[in-house]
Short mmCIF file of C-alpha atoms and ligand atoms in Angstrom, two decimals:
data_model
loop_
_atom_site.label_atom_id
_atom_site.label_comp_id
_atom_site.label_asym_id
_atom_site.label_seq_id
_atom_site.Cartn_x
_atom_site.Cartn_y
_atom_site.Cartn_z
CA MET G 1 86.72 89.44 106.80
CA ARG G 2 83.16 88.19 107.32
CA SER G 3 81.90 91.79 107.30
CA TYR G 4 83.34 92.30 103.82
CA LEU G 5 81.57 89.18 102.55
CA ASP G 6 78.32 90.28 104.22
CA LEU G 7 78.53 93.59 102.40
CA LEU G 8 79.09 91.82 99.06
CA GLN G 9 75.99 89.70 99.76
CA ARG G 10 73.92 92.76 100.67
CA ILE G 11 74.94 94.56 97.47
CA LEU G 12 73.86 91.47 95.48
CA ASN G 13 70.52 91.36 97.32
CA GLU G 14 69.64 95.03 97.59
CA GLY G 15 71.96 96.93 95.24
CA ASP G 16 70.55 99.45 92.78
CA LYS G 17 71.25 98.24 89.24
CA ARG G 18 72.65 101.18 87.27
CA GLU G 19 74.81 102.46 84.45
CA ASP G 20 78.24 103.84 85.29
CA ARG G 21 81.05 105.83 83.69
CA THR G 22 82.85 102.72 82.40
CA GLY G 23 79.81 101.36 80.55
CA VAL G 24 79.98 98.01 82.38
CA GLY G 25 77.08 98.61 84.78
CA THR G 26 76.98 97.90 88.52
CA LEU G 27 74.87 96.92 91.52
CA SER G 28 75.38 99.66 94.08
CA LEU G 29 74.69 100.66 97.69
CA PHE G 30 75.60 104.01 99.24
CA GLY G 31 77.24 104.75 102.58
CA GLU G 32 78.74 101.61 104.11
CA ARG G 33 81.33 101.03 106.82
CA LEU G 34 83.69 98.22 107.80
CA ARG G 35 85.84 98.14 110.95
CA PHE G 36 88.94 96.00 111.54
CA ASP G 37 90.83 95.71 114.82
CA LEU G 38 94.41 95.54 113.58
CA SER G 39 95.61 94.02 116.86
CA THR G 40 93.74 90.81 116.05
CA GLY G 41 95.13 90.20 112.55
CA PHE G 42 95.94 91.77 109.24
CA PRO G 43 92.79 92.36 107.11
CA LEU G 44 93.74 90.58 103.91
CA VAL G 45 90.83 88.84 102.18
CA THR G 46 91.17 85.04 102.50
CA THR G 47 88.31 83.90 100.24
CA LYS G 48 90.57 84.56 97.25
CA ARG G 49 94.33 85.08 97.04
CA VAL G 50 95.16 88.80 97.16
CA HIS G 51 98.54 89.85 95.83
CA LEU G 52 99.96 91.77 98.79
CA ARG G 53 103.24 92.49 97.01
CA SER G 54 101.43 94.73 94.50
CA ILE G 55 99.67 96.49 97.36
CA ILE G 56 102.91 97.20 99.26
CA ILE G 57 104.63 98.45 96.10
CA GLU G 58 101.68 100.70 95.25
CA LEU G 59 101.69 102.20 98.76
CA LEU G 60 105.47 102.81 98.66
CA TRP G 61 104.93 104.44 95.27
CA PHE G 62 102.33 106.82 96.74
CA LEU G 63 104.71 107.61 99.62
CA ARG G 64 107.54 108.35 97.19
CA GLY G 65 105.31 111.02 95.71
CA GLU G 66 105.35 109.30 92.33
CA THR G 67 102.69 109.81 89.67
CA ASN G 68 104.29 107.91 86.77
CA VAL G 69 103.99 104.12 86.38
CA ALA G 70 107.74 103.74 85.62
CA TRP G 71 108.64 102.95 89.25
CA LEU G 72 105.74 100.49 89.47
CA HIS G 73 107.07 98.79 86.33
CA GLU G 74 110.58 98.55 87.79
CA ASN G 75 108.89 96.59 90.52
CA ARG G 76 106.75 94.52 88.15
CA VAL G 77 103.42 96.08 89.14
CA THR G 78 101.01 96.85 86.31
CA ILE G 79 97.73 97.73 88.08
CA TRP G 80 97.81 101.38 86.97
CA ASP G 81 98.74 100.79 83.33
CA GLU G 82 95.26 101.18 81.84
CA TRP G 83 95.06 104.79 83.04
CA ALA G 84 98.58 106.03 82.19
CA ASP G 85 99.35 108.08 79.06
CA SER G 86 102.01 107.04 76.55
CA ASP G 87 104.76 108.44 78.81
CA GLY G 88 103.43 106.58 81.85
CA ASN G 89 102.01 109.70 83.47
CA LEU G 90 98.79 109.77 85.51
CA GLY G 91 98.70 113.49 86.29
CA PRO G 92 98.71 114.87 89.85
CA VAL G 93 97.24 111.77 91.56
CA TYR G 94 97.78 110.47 95.12
CA GLY G 95 101.58 110.77 95.26
CA LYS G 96 101.49 114.42 94.25
CA GLN G 97 98.66 115.42 96.58
CA TRP G 98 100.01 113.48 99.58
CA ARG G 99 103.60 114.73 99.33
CA SER G 100 103.48 118.08 97.52
CA TRP G 101 99.99 119.59 97.33
CA ALA G 102 100.53 122.91 95.57
CA GLY G 103 99.27 125.62 97.90
CA SER G 104 99.14 129.34 97.56
CA LYS G 105 102.27 131.49 97.06
CA GLY G 106 104.13 128.53 95.56
CA ARG G 107 104.17 126.68 98.89
CA ASN G 108 104.04 122.88 98.70
CA HIS G 109 102.42 120.86 101.46
CA ASP G 110 103.87 117.50 102.44
CA GLN G 111 100.69 116.27 104.09
CA VAL G 112 102.17 112.92 105.11
CA ALA G 113 105.25 114.36 106.85
CA GLU G 114 103.03 116.96 108.53
CA LEU G 115 100.67 114.20 109.68
CA VAL G 116 103.48 112.16 111.26
CA SER G 117 104.78 115.18 113.15
CA LEU G 118 101.28 116.19 114.25
CA ILE G 119 100.52 112.67 115.59
CA ARG G 120 103.76 112.83 117.55
CA LYS G 121 103.36 116.40 118.86
CA ASP G 122 99.62 116.59 119.38
CA PRO G 123 98.13 113.08 119.44
CA TYR G 124 94.67 114.37 120.40
CA SER G 125 94.52 116.86 117.55
CA ARG G 126 91.31 116.54 115.53
CA ARG G 127 93.05 117.82 112.43
CA GLN G 128 95.06 114.71 111.58
CA ILE G 129 93.87 114.59 108.00
CA VAL G 130 95.36 113.85 104.59
CA SER G 131 93.30 114.67 101.51
CA ALA G 132 93.93 113.70 97.91
CA TRP G 133 90.80 115.52 96.71
CA ASN G 134 92.21 118.69 95.18
CA PRO G 135 89.40 120.25 93.09
CA GLY G 136 91.79 122.50 91.18
CA ASP G 137 93.81 119.50 89.98
CA LEU G 138 91.01 117.04 89.21
CA HIS G 139 90.88 117.92 85.51
CA ALA G 140 94.53 116.88 85.09
CA MET G 141 94.25 113.52 86.87
CA ALA G 142 93.87 110.27 84.91
CA LEU G 143 91.31 109.19 87.51
CA ALA G 144 89.79 111.24 90.31
CA PRO G 145 90.97 109.94 93.71
CA CYS G 146 88.81 107.09 95.01
CA HIS G 147 90.27 106.77 98.51
CA MET G 148 90.27 110.51 98.86
CA MET G 149 90.69 111.39 102.53
CA PHE G 150 91.89 109.79 105.74
CA GLN G 151 92.02 110.80 109.37
CA THR G 152 93.97 109.33 112.26
CA TYR G 153 93.08 109.18 115.95
CA VAL G 154 95.06 108.25 119.06
CA ALA G 155 93.65 106.64 122.20
CA ASN G 156 95.28 104.30 124.76
CA ASN G 157 98.54 104.32 122.81
CA ARG G 158 96.76 102.96 119.76
CA LEU G 159 96.63 104.70 116.40
CA SER G 160 93.38 104.27 114.49
CA LEU G 161 92.72 105.37 110.93
CA GLN G 162 89.51 106.08 109.06
CA ILE G 163 89.53 106.18 105.28
CA TYR G 164 86.77 107.66 103.13
CA GLN G 165 86.44 106.02 99.71
CA ARG G 166 83.95 107.87 97.49
CA SER G 167 83.73 105.05 94.92
CA ALA G 168 84.47 101.42 95.69
CA ASP G 169 84.96 98.52 93.26
CA MET G 170 84.05 95.93 95.88
CA PHE G 171 85.55 92.87 94.16
CA LEU G 172 88.87 94.15 92.73
CA GLY G 173 89.71 97.45 94.37
CA VAL G 174 88.45 97.20 97.94
CA PRO G 175 90.57 94.20 99.06
CA PHE G 176 93.57 96.25 97.84
CA ASN G 177 92.38 99.44 99.51
CA ILE G 178 91.69 97.83 102.90
CA ALA G 179 95.07 96.09 102.99
CA SER G 180 96.85 99.22 101.81
CA TYR G 181 95.41 101.42 104.58
CA ALA G 182 96.04 98.66 107.13
CA LEU G 183 99.71 98.76 106.09
CA LEU G 184 99.76 102.55 106.29
CA THR G 185 98.24 102.42 109.78
CA HIS G 186 100.97 100.00 110.91
CA MET G 187 103.65 102.29 109.45
CA LEU G 188 102.25 105.51 110.94
CA ALA G 189 101.80 103.82 114.33
CA GLN G 190 105.38 102.58 114.26
CA GLN G 191 106.68 106.05 113.37
CA ALA G 192 104.77 107.54 116.30
CA ASP G 193 105.73 104.75 118.74
CA LEU G 194 102.13 103.61 119.03
CA SER G 195 100.36 100.30 118.41
CA PRO G 196 98.03 99.88 115.46
CA GLY G 197 94.40 100.33 116.53
CA ASP G 198 91.29 100.09 114.34
CA LEU G 199 91.03 100.60 110.61
CA ILE G 200 87.64 102.03 109.68
CA TRP G 201 86.76 101.87 106.00
CA VAL G 202 83.88 104.06 104.82
CA GLY G 203 82.53 103.62 101.32
CA GLY G 204 80.39 106.07 99.33
CA ASP G 205 79.17 104.37 96.12
CA CYS G 206 79.91 100.71 96.92
CA HIS G 207 79.47 98.69 93.77
CA ILE G 208 79.89 95.28 92.21
CA TYR G 209 80.48 95.41 88.45
CA LEU G 210 78.05 93.27 86.48
CA ASN G 211 80.97 91.33 84.97
CA HIS G 212 82.14 90.36 88.49
CA LEU G 213 78.93 88.64 89.61
CA ASP G 214 80.10 85.04 89.05
CA GLN G 215 83.38 85.79 90.79
CA VAL G 216 81.55 87.26 93.77
CA GLN G 217 79.22 84.23 93.98
CA GLU G 218 82.24 81.94 93.87
CA GLN G 219 83.78 83.85 96.75
CA LEU G 220 80.62 83.83 98.82
CA GLY G 221 80.57 80.02 98.58
CA ARG G 222 83.92 79.86 100.37
CA GLU G 223 84.55 79.80 104.12
CA PRO G 224 86.74 82.69 105.34
CA ARG G 225 89.96 81.61 107.06
CA ALA G 226 92.05 82.97 109.93
CA LEU G 227 93.66 86.34 109.22
CA PRO G 228 97.40 86.50 108.66
CA GLN G 229 99.76 88.53 110.86
CA LEU G 230 101.88 91.44 109.66
CA LYS G 231 105.32 92.14 111.08
CA ILE G 232 107.50 95.12 110.19
CA LEU G 233 111.00 93.74 110.52
CA ARG G 234 112.83 96.97 111.45
CA ARG G 235 112.01 100.51 112.47
CA PRO G 236 112.90 102.79 109.55
CA ASP G 237 114.04 106.29 110.49
CA SER G 238 111.13 107.96 108.74
CA ILE G 239 107.96 107.25 106.80
CA ASP G 240 110.10 107.67 103.66
CA ASP G 241 112.45 104.79 104.41
CA TYR G 242 110.24 101.71 104.18
CA ARG G 243 111.12 99.02 101.65
CA LEU G 244 109.32 95.96 100.33
CA ASN G 245 111.31 93.49 102.39
CA ASP G 246 110.56 95.31 105.65
CA PHE G 247 107.15 93.65 105.64
CA GLU G 248 106.59 90.04 106.60
CA VAL G 249 103.21 88.36 106.46
CA THR G 250 102.79 85.00 108.12
CA GLY G 251 99.83 82.65 108.26
CA TYR G 252 98.21 83.71 104.99
CA GLU G 253 96.46 80.63 103.60
CA PRO G 254 93.82 81.92 101.23
CA HIS G 255 91.52 80.12 98.83
CA PRO G 256 92.78 80.21 95.21
CA SER G 257 92.82 83.49 93.29
CA ILE G 258 89.80 84.50 91.18
CA LYS G 259 90.46 86.51 88.02
CA ALA G 260 88.24 89.37 86.91
CA PRO G 261 88.46 92.10 84.25
CA VAL G 262 89.03 95.63 85.54
CA ALA G 263 86.55 98.30 84.38
CA VAL G 264 88.44 101.20 82.78
N1 LIG O 301 87.44 99.79 88.02
C1 LIG O 301 88.52 100.03 88.77
N2 LIG O 301 88.69 99.34 89.91
C2 LIG O 301 89.77 99.57 90.70
O1 LIG O 301 89.89 98.90 91.75
C3 LIG O 301 90.71 100.56 90.32
C4 LIG O 301 90.49 101.27 89.13
N3 LIG O 301 89.39 100.99 88.38
N4 LIG O 301 91.37 102.22 88.71
C5 LIG O 301 92.52 102.59 89.47
C6 LIG O 301 92.96 101.60 90.46
C7 LIG O 301 93.79 100.44 89.96
N5 LIG O 301 93.42 99.41 90.92
C8 LIG O 301 93.47 98.06 90.62
C9 LIG O 301 93.61 97.65 89.32
C10 LIG O 301 93.69 96.30 89.00
C11 LIG O 301 93.59 95.37 90.03
C12 LIG O 301 93.72 93.91 89.69
O2 LIG O 301 93.64 93.54 88.54
N6 LIG O 301 93.94 93.05 90.65
C13 LIG O 301 94.17 91.62 90.44
C14 LIG O 301 95.64 91.27 90.61
C15 LIG O 301 96.57 92.14 89.88
C16 LIG O 301 98.01 92.09 90.39
O3 LIG O 301 98.27 91.89 91.58
O4 LIG O 301 98.91 92.27 89.56
C17 LIG O 301 93.38 90.85 91.51
O5 LIG O 301 93.05 89.68 91.23
O6 LIG O 301 93.17 91.38 92.59
C18 LIG O 301 93.46 95.78 91.35
C19 LIG O 301 93.39 97.13 91.64
C20 LIG O 301 92.50 99.92 91.89
N7 LIG O 301 91.84 100.90 91.09
O1 LIG O 302 91.79 102.55 94.75
C1 LIG O 302 90.79 102.44 94.01
C2 LIG O 302 90.71 103.09 92.81
C3 LIG O 302 89.61 102.94 92.05
N1 LIG O 302 88.58 102.16 92.46
C4 LIG O 302 87.41 102.00 91.55
C5 LIG O 302 86.10 102.57 91.95
C6 LIG O 302 85.40 102.72 90.62
O2 LIG O 302 84.92 101.42 90.23
C7 LIG O 302 86.52 103.12 89.70
C8 LIG O 302 86.63 104.63 89.55
O3 LIG O 302 85.60 105.12 88.75
P1 LIG O 302 84.89 106.54 89.06
O4 LIG O 302 83.91 106.69 87.95
O5 LIG O 302 85.95 107.58 89.05
O6 LIG O 302 84.22 106.41 90.40
O7 LIG O 302 87.69 102.63 90.31
C9 LIG O 302 88.64 101.50 93.65
O8 LIG O 302 87.73 100.76 94.07
N2 LIG O 302 89.76 101.66 94.41
#
């Protein structure tokens, strides 16, 4: 994860200091890319402890098509609470757009199921895309999608995935986002009988919140450690059938966690 740390350092050195929607203020750079070869290890930040359980639960929640925090709560995950209304609703966020994008003539599009079948049927298709950016629904979402679009690519029996993140909270959100899409790449590859290839993360506005600067400095003083390995313990029948205990991570020995307030 050296490349992630290098990007943090570059934002500290060269970032544009600016106001933002939350009122906290950030240092920001635009248009950055990180690449991880998933065959060499699972990209989970080691310079602080990252809570993978929350990440897996959040991804399963997206895949269930959920947009209410109730299911997250049943699984003791609270990361979306600040944005939910009093009934727990977030509006038509990722789960809705991924699994039932409302198209014309009342037709719903299950983009994820369509992606899996397209990867299987036409691995060289250049249309292997899932988008959460639905302009007609943005007004009703608690937060506009940050990781808004991803594309997959098959070569040499390896499935690669590129994710575009328009807005990236480099300290809190991005370690979650990278691990989440690495998991999704493993799952999609397994469903298509392929090996996981590269994960390419592309960030638009890549920012460090001004109340995360000490935490980032603390992290940059630490030596990154070997990446853990991810194993999926069985082959579920479909992308809908994964459960928390299907995932096993070994060799994760991170530095201690570092707390930081989330900007709302
Ligand atoms: N400003 C901001 N940053 C984000 O990363 C973010 C948002 N807003 N809004 C929507 C979601 C919610 N996400 C979040 C929210 C909180 C944490 C967080 O507090 N992480 C803690 C551990 C929390 C836990 O596992 O329970 C951390 O130390 O990483 C992470 C991602 C990512 N997104
Ligand atoms: O998965 C996520 C979700 C959100 N973020 C961050 C990026 C920004 O700091 C905020 C969103 O604010 P906007 O004003 O809508 O850009 O949340 C993230 O990094 N990852």
